[in-house]
PDB file of C-alpha atoms in Angstrom:
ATOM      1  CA  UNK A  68       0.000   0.000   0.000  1.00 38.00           C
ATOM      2  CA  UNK A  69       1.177   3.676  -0.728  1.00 41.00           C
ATOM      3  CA  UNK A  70       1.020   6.535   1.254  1.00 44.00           C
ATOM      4  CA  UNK A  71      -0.667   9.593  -0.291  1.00 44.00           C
ATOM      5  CA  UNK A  72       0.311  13.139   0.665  1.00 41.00           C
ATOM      6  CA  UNK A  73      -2.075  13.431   3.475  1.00 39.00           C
ATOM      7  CA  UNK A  74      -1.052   9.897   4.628  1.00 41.00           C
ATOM      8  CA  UNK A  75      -3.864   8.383   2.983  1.00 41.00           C
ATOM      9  CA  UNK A  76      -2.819   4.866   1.128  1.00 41.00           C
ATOM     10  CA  UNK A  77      -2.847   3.908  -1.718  1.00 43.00           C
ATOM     11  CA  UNK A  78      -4.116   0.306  -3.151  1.00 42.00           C
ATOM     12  CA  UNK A  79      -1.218  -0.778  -5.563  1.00 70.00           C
ATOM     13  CA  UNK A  80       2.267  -1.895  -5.329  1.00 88.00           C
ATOM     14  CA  UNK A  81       4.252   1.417  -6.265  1.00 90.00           C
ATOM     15  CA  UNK A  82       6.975   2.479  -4.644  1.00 96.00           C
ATOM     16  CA  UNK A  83       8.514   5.096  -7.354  1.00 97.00           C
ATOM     17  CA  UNK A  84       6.520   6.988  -9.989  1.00 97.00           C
ATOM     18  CA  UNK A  85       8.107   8.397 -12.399  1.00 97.00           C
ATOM     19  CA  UNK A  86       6.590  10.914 -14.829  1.00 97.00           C
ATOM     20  CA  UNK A  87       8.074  12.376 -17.925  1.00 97.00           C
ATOM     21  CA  UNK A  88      11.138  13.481 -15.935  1.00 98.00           C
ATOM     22  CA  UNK A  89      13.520  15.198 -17.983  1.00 96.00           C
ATOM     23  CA  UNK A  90      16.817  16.887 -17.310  1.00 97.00           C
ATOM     24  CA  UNK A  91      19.100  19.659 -19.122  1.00 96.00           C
ATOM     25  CA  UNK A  92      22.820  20.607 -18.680  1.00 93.00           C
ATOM     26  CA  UNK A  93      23.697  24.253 -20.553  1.00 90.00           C
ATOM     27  CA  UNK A  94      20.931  23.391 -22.932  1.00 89.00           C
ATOM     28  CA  UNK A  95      21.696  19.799 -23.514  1.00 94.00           C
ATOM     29  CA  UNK A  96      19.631  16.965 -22.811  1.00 95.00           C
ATOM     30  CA  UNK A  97      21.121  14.594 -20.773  1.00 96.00           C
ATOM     31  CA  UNK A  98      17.589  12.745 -19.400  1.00 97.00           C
ATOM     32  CA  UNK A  99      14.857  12.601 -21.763  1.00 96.00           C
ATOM     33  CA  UNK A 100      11.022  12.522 -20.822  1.00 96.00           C
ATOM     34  CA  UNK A 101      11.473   9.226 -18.972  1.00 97.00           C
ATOM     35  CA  UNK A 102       8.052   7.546 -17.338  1.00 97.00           C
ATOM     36  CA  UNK A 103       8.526   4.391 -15.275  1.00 96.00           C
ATOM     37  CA  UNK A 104       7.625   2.924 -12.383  1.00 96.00           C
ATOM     38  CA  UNK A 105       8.910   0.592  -9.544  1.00 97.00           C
ATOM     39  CA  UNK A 106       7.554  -1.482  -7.464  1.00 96.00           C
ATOM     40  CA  UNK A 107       8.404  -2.671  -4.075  1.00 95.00           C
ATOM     41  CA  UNK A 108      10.851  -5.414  -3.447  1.00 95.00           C
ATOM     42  CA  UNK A 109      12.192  -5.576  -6.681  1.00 96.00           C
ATOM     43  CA  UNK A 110      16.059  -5.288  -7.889  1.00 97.00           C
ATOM     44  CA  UNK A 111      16.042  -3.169 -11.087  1.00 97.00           C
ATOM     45  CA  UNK A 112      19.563  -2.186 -12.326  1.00 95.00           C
ATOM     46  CA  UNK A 113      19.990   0.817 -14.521  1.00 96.00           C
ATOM     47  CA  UNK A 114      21.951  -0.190 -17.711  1.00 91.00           C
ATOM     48  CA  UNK A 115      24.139   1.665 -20.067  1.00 88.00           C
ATOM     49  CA  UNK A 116      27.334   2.780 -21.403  1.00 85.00           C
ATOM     50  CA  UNK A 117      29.194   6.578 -19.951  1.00 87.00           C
ATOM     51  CA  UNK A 118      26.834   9.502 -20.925  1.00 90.00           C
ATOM     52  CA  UNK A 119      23.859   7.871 -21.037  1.00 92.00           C
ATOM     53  CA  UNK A 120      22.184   9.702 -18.232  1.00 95.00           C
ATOM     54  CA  UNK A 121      22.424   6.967 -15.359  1.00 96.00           C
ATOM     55  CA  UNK A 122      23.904   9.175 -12.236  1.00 96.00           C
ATOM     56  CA  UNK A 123      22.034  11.870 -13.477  1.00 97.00           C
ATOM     57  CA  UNK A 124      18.963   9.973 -13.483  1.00 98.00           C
ATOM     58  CA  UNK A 125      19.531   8.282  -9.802  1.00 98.00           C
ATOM     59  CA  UNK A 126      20.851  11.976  -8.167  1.00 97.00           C
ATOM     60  CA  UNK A 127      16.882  12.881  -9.517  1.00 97.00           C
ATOM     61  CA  UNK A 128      15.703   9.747  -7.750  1.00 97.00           C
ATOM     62  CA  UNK A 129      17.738  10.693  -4.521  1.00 96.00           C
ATOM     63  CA  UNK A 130      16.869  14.534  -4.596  1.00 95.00           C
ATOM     64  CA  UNK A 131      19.854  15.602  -5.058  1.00 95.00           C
ATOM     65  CA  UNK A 132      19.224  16.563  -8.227  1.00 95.00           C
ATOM     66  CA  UNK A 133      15.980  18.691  -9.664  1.00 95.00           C
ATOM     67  CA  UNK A 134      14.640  17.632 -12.489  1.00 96.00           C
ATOM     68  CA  UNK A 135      14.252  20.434 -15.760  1.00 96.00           C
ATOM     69  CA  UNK A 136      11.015  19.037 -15.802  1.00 96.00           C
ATOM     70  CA  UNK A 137       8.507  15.830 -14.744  1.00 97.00           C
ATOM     71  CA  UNK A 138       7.814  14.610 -11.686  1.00 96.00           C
ATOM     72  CA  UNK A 139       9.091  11.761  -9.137  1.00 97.00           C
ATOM     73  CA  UNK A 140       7.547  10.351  -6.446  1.00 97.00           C
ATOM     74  CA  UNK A 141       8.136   7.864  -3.479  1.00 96.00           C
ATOM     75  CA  UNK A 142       5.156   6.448  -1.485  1.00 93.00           C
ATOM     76  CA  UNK A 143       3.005   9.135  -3.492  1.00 93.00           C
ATOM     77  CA  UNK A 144       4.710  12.110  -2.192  1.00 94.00           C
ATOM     78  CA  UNK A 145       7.277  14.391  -4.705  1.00 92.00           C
ATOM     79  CA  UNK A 146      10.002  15.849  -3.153  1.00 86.00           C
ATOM     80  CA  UNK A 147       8.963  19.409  -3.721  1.00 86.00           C
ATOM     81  CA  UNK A 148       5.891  18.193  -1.561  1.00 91.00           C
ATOM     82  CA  UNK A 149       7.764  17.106   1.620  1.00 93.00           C
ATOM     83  CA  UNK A 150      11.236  16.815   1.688  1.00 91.00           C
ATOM     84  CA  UNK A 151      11.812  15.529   4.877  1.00 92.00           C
ATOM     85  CA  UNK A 152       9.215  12.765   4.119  1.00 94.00           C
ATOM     86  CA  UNK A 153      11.006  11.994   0.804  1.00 94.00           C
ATOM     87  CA  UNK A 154      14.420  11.996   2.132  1.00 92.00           C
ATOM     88  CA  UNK A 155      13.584   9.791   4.922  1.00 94.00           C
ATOM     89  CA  UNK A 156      12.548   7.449   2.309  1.00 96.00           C
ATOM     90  CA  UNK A 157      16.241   6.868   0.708  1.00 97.00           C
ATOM     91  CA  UNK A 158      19.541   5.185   1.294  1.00 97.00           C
ATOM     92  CA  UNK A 159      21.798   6.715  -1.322  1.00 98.00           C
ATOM     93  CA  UNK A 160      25.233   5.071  -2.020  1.00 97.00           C
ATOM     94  CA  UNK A 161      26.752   7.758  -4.439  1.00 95.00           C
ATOM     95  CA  UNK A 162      29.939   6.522  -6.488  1.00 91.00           C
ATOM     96  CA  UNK A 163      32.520   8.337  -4.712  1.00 86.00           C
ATOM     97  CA  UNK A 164      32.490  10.692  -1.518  1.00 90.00           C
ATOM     98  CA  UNK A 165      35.302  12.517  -0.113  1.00 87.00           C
ATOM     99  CA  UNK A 166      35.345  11.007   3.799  1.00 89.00           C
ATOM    100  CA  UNK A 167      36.468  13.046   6.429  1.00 86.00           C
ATOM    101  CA  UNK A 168      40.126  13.148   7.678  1.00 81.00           C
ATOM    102  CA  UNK A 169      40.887  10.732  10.632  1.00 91.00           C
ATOM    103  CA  UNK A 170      37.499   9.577  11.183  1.00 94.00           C
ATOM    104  CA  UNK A 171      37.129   5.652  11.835  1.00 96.00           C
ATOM    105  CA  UNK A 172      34.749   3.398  10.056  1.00 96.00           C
ATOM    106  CA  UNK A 173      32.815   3.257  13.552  1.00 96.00           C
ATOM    107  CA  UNK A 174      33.146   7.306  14.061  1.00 96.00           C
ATOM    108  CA  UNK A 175      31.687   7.680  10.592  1.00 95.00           C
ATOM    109  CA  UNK A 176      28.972   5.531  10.826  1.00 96.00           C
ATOM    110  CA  UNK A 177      27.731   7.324  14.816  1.00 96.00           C
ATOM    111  CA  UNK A 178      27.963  10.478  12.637  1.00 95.00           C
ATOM    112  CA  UNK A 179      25.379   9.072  10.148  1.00 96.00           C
ATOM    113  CA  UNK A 180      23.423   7.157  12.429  1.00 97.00           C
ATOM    114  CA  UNK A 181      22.989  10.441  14.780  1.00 96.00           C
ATOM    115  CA  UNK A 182      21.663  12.446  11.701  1.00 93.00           C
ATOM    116  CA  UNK A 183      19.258   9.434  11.264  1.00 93.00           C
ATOM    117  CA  UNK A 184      18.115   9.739  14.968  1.00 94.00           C
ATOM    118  CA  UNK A 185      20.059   5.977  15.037  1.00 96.00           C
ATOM    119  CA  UNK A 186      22.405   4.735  17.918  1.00 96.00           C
ATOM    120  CA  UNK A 187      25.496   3.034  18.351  1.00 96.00           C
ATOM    121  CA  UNK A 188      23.713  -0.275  18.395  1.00 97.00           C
ATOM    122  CA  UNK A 189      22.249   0.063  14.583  1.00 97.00           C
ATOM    123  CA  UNK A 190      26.260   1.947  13.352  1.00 97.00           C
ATOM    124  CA  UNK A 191      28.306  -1.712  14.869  1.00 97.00           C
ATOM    125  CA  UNK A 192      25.294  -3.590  13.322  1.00 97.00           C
ATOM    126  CA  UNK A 193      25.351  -2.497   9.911  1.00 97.00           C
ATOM    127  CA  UNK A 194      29.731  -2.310   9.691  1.00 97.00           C
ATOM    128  CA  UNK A 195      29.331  -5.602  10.925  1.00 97.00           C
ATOM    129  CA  UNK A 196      26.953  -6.857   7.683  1.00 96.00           C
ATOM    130  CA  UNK A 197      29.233  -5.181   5.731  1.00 96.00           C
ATOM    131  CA  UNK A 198      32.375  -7.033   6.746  1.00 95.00           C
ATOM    132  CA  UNK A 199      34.290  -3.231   8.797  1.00 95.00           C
ATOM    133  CA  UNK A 200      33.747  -4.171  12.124  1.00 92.00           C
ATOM    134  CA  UNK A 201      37.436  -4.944  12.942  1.00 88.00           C
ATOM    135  CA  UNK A 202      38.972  -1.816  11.416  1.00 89.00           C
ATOM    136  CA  UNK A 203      39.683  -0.739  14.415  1.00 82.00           C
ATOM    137  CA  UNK A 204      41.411   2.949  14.682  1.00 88.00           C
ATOM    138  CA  UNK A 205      42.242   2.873  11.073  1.00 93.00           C
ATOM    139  CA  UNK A 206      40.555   6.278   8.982  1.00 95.00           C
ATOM    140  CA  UNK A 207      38.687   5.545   6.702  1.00 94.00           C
ATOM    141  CA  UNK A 208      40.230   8.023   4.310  1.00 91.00           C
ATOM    142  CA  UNK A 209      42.965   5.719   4.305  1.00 92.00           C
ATOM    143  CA  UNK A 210      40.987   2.670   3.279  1.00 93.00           C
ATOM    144  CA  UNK A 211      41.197   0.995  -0.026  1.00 93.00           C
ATOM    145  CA  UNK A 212      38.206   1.920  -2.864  1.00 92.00           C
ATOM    146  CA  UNK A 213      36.288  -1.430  -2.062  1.00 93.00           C
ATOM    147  CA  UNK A 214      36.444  -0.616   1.641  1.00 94.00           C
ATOM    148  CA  UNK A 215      35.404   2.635   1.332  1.00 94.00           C
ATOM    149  CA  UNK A 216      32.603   1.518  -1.131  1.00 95.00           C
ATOM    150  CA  UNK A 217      31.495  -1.315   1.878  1.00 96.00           C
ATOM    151  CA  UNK A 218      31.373   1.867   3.930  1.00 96.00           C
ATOM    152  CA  UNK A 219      28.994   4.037   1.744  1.00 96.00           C
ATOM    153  CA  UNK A 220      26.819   0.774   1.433  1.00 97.00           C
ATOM    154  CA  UNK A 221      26.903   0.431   5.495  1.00 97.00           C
ATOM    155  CA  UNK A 222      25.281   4.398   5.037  1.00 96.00           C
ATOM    156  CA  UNK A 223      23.021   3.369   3.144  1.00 97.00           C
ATOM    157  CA  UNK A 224      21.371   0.342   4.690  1.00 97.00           C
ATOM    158  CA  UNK A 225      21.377   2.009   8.363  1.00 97.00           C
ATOM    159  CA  UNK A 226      17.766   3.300   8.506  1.00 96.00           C
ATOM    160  CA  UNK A 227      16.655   0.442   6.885  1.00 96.00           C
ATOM    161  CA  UNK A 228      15.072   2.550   3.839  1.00 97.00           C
ATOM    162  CA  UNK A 229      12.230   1.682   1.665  1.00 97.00           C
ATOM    163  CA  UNK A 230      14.152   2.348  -1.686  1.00 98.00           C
ATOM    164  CA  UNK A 231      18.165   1.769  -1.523  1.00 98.00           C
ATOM    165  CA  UNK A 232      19.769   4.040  -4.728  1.00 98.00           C
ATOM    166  CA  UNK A 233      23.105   2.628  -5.454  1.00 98.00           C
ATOM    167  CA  UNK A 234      25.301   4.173  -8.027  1.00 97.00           C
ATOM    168  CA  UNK A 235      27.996   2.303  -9.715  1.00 95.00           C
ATOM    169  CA  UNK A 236      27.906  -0.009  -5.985  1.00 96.00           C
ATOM    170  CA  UNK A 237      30.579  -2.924  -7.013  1.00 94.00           C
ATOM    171  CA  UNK A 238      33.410  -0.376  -8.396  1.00 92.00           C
ATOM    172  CA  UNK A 239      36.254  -1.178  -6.559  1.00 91.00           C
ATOM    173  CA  UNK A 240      34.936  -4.145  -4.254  1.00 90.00           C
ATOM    174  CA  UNK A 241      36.964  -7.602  -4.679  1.00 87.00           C
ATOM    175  CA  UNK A 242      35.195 -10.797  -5.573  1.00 86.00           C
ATOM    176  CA  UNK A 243      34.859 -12.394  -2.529  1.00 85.00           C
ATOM    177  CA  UNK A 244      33.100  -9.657  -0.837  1.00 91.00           C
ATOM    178  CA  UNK A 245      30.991  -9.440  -4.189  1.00 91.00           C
ATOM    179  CA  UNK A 246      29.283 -12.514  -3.363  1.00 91.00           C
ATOM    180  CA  UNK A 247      28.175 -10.728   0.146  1.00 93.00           C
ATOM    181  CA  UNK A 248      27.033  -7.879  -1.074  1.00 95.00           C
ATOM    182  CA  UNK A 249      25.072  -9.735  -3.904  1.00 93.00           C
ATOM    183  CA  UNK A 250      22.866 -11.598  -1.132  1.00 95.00           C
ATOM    184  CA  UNK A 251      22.564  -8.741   1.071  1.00 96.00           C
ATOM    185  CA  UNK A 252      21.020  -6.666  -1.375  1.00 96.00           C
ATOM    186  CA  UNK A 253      19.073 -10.248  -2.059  1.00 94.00           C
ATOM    187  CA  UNK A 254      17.896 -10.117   1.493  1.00 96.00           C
ATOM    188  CA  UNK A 255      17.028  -6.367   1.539  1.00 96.00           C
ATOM    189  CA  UNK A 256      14.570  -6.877  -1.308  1.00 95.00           C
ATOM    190  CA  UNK A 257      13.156 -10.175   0.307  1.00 95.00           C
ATOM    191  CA  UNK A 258      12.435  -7.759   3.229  1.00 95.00           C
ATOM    192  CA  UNK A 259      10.366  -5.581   0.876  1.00 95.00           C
ATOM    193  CA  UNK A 260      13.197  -2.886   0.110  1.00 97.00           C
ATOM    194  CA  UNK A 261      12.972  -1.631  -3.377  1.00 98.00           C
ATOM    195  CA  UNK A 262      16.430  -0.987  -5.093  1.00 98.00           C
ATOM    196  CA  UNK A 263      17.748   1.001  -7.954  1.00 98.00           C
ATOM    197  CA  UNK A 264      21.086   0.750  -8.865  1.00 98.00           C
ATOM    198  CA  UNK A 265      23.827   1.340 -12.233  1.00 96.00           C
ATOM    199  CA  UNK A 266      26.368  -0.353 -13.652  1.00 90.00           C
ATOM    200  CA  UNK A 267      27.971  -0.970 -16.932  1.00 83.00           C
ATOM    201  CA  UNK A 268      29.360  -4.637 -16.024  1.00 83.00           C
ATOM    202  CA  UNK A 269      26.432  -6.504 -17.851  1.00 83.00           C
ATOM    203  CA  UNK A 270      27.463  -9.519 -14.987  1.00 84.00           C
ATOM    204  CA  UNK A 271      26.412  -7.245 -12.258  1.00 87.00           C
ATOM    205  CA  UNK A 272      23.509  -6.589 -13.640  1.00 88.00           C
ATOM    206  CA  UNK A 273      22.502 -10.412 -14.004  1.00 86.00           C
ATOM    207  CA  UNK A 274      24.301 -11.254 -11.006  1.00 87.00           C
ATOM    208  CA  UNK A 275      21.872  -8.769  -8.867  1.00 92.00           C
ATOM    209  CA  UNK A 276      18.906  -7.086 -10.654  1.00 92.00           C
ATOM    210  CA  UNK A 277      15.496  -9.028 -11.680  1.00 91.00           C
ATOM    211  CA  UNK A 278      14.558  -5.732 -13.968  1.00 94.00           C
ATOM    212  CA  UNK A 279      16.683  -4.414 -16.232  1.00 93.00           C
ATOM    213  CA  UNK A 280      16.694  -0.357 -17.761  1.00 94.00           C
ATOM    214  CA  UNK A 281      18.705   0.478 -20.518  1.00 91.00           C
ATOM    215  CA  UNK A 282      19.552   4.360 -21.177  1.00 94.00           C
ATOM    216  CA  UNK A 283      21.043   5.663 -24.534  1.00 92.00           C
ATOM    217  CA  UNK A 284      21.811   9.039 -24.723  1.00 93.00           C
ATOM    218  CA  UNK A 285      19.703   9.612 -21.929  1.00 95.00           C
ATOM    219  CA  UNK A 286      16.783   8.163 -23.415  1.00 95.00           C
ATOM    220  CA  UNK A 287      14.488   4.914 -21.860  1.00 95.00           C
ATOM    221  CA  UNK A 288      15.336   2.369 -24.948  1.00 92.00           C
ATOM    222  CA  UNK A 289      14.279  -1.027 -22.723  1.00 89.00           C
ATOM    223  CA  UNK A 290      12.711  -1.798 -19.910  1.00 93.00           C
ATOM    224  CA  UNK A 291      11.996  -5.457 -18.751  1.00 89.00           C
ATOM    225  CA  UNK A 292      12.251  -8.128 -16.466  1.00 90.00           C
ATOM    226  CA  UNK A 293      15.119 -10.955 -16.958  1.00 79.00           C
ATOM    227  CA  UNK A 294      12.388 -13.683 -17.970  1.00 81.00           C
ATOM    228  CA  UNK A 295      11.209 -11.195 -20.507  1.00 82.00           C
ATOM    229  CA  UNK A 296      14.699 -10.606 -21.915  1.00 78.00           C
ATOM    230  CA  UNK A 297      16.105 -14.059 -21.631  1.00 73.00           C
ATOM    231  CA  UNK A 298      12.839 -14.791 -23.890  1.00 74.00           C
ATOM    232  CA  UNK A 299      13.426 -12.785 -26.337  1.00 74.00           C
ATOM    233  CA  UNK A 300      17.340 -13.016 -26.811  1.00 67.00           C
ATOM    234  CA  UNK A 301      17.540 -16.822 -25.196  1.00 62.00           C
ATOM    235  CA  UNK A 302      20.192 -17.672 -22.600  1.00 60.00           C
ATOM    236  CA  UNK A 303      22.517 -15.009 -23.590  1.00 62.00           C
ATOM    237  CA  UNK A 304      19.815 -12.380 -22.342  1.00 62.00           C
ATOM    238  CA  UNK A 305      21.569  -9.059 -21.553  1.00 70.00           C
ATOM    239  CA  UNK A 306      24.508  -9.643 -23.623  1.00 72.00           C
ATOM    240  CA  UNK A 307      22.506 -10.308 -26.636  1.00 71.00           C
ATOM    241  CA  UNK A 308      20.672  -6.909 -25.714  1.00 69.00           C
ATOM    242  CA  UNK A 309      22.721  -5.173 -25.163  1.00 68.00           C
ATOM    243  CA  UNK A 310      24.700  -5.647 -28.069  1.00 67.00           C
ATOM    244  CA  UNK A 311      21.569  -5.290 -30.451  1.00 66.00           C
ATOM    245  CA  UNK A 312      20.533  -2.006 -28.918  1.00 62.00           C
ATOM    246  CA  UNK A 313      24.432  -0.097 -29.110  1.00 59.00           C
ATOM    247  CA  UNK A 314      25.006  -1.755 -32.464  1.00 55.00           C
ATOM    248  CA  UNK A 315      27.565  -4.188 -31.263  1.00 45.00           C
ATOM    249  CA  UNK A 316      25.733  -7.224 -32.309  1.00 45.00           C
TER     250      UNK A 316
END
């Protein structure tokens, strides 16, 4: 059930609406009128090569971004509507951040947590899921790309959000923590979590997502579920796409 703007809910299975959302850089379009929506509990992974609009179109998702034009909305309410409501709604995991000097993984995530109105308890629990509970006094500015990456995802799994935003979320991580993070984002959308997440590795994408969008050139040029794909292309699915839609078939 959704939640309208007054609170009332709403009888269908929606978690993000998306409505002719659009976005321009110095006149050029970099997201064009794109309409979708998601519902909850499901893994849909935002494909496409560089330039074609993906962390532009997830910063809209997250608010960080405005769009030129459309609308989004999470549980029924648009960001411009309530933005406390809508932010309270998100775990973002952006592709890079710039941490703050000296300050532990555990320091980090009390810093977090306290901005979530989260205590120590919830910060230890989530490091621990994510493999950082032993880093002891080591800064986190001084970790490696995957651990910092395991740190962002820590952030954005704390308040236990209904939609996780991930962008770019395996860069840097090594392959045996890949297999962890692949079944707890598995176990976050078992719990009813909806996530949205990027990537160009086509074996991410299969590896986590059960939806797949493709952008070109910041335009919505597929949209469907892996039985749908692997139906039309046969077991090589995405690849086959993929390769049909960027002319590398």
């Amino acid at each position: 059930m959704q939640c309208g703007k007054g609170g009332e809910e709403l009888a269908d299975d929606r978690l993000l609406d998306i409505q002719a959302v659009h976005k321009l850089f110095k006149g050029k379009t970099v997201v064009s009128e794109l309409t979708m929506d998601i519902g909850r509990g499901e893994v849909v992974a935002l494909c496409g090569g560089n330039g074609a609009g993906k962390s532009t179109l997830l910063r809209m998702l997250a608010g960080i971004l405005r769009p030129s034009g459309g609308s989004i909305a999470i549980n029924g309410v648009a960001w411009g509507e309530n933005r406390d409501f809508y932010a309270r709604q998100i775990g973002y995991m952006p592709d890079d951040y710039r941490f703050s000097q000296g300050l532990t993984a555990l320091e980090t995530m009390l810093f977090w947590a306290r901005l979530r109105g989260l205590g120590k308890a919830r910060a230890k629990e989530v490091l621990e899921q994510v493999g950082l509970s032993g880093t002891g006094g080591k800064p986190v500015a001084s970790f490696s790309k995957g651990m910092r990456q395991r740190v962002l995802f820590a952030q954005a799994l704390l308040a236990k959000p209904p939609l996780l935003i991930m962008d770019e979320p395996t860069n840097g991580l090594d392959p045996y923590w890949m297999e962890s993070f692949v079944a707890l984002v598995r176990q976050a959308a078992a719990e009813g979590q909806t996530v949205v997440f990027s990537t160009h590795q086509l074996q991410i994408a299969e590896a986590l997502g059960d939806r797949y969008v493709f952008l070109r050139d910041g335009r919505l040029v597929l949209d469907g579920r892996k039985e749908e794909i692997k139906g039309q292309h046969g077991e090589a699915g995405l690849q086959k796409a993929f390769g049909e839609l960027f002319g590398l078939a």
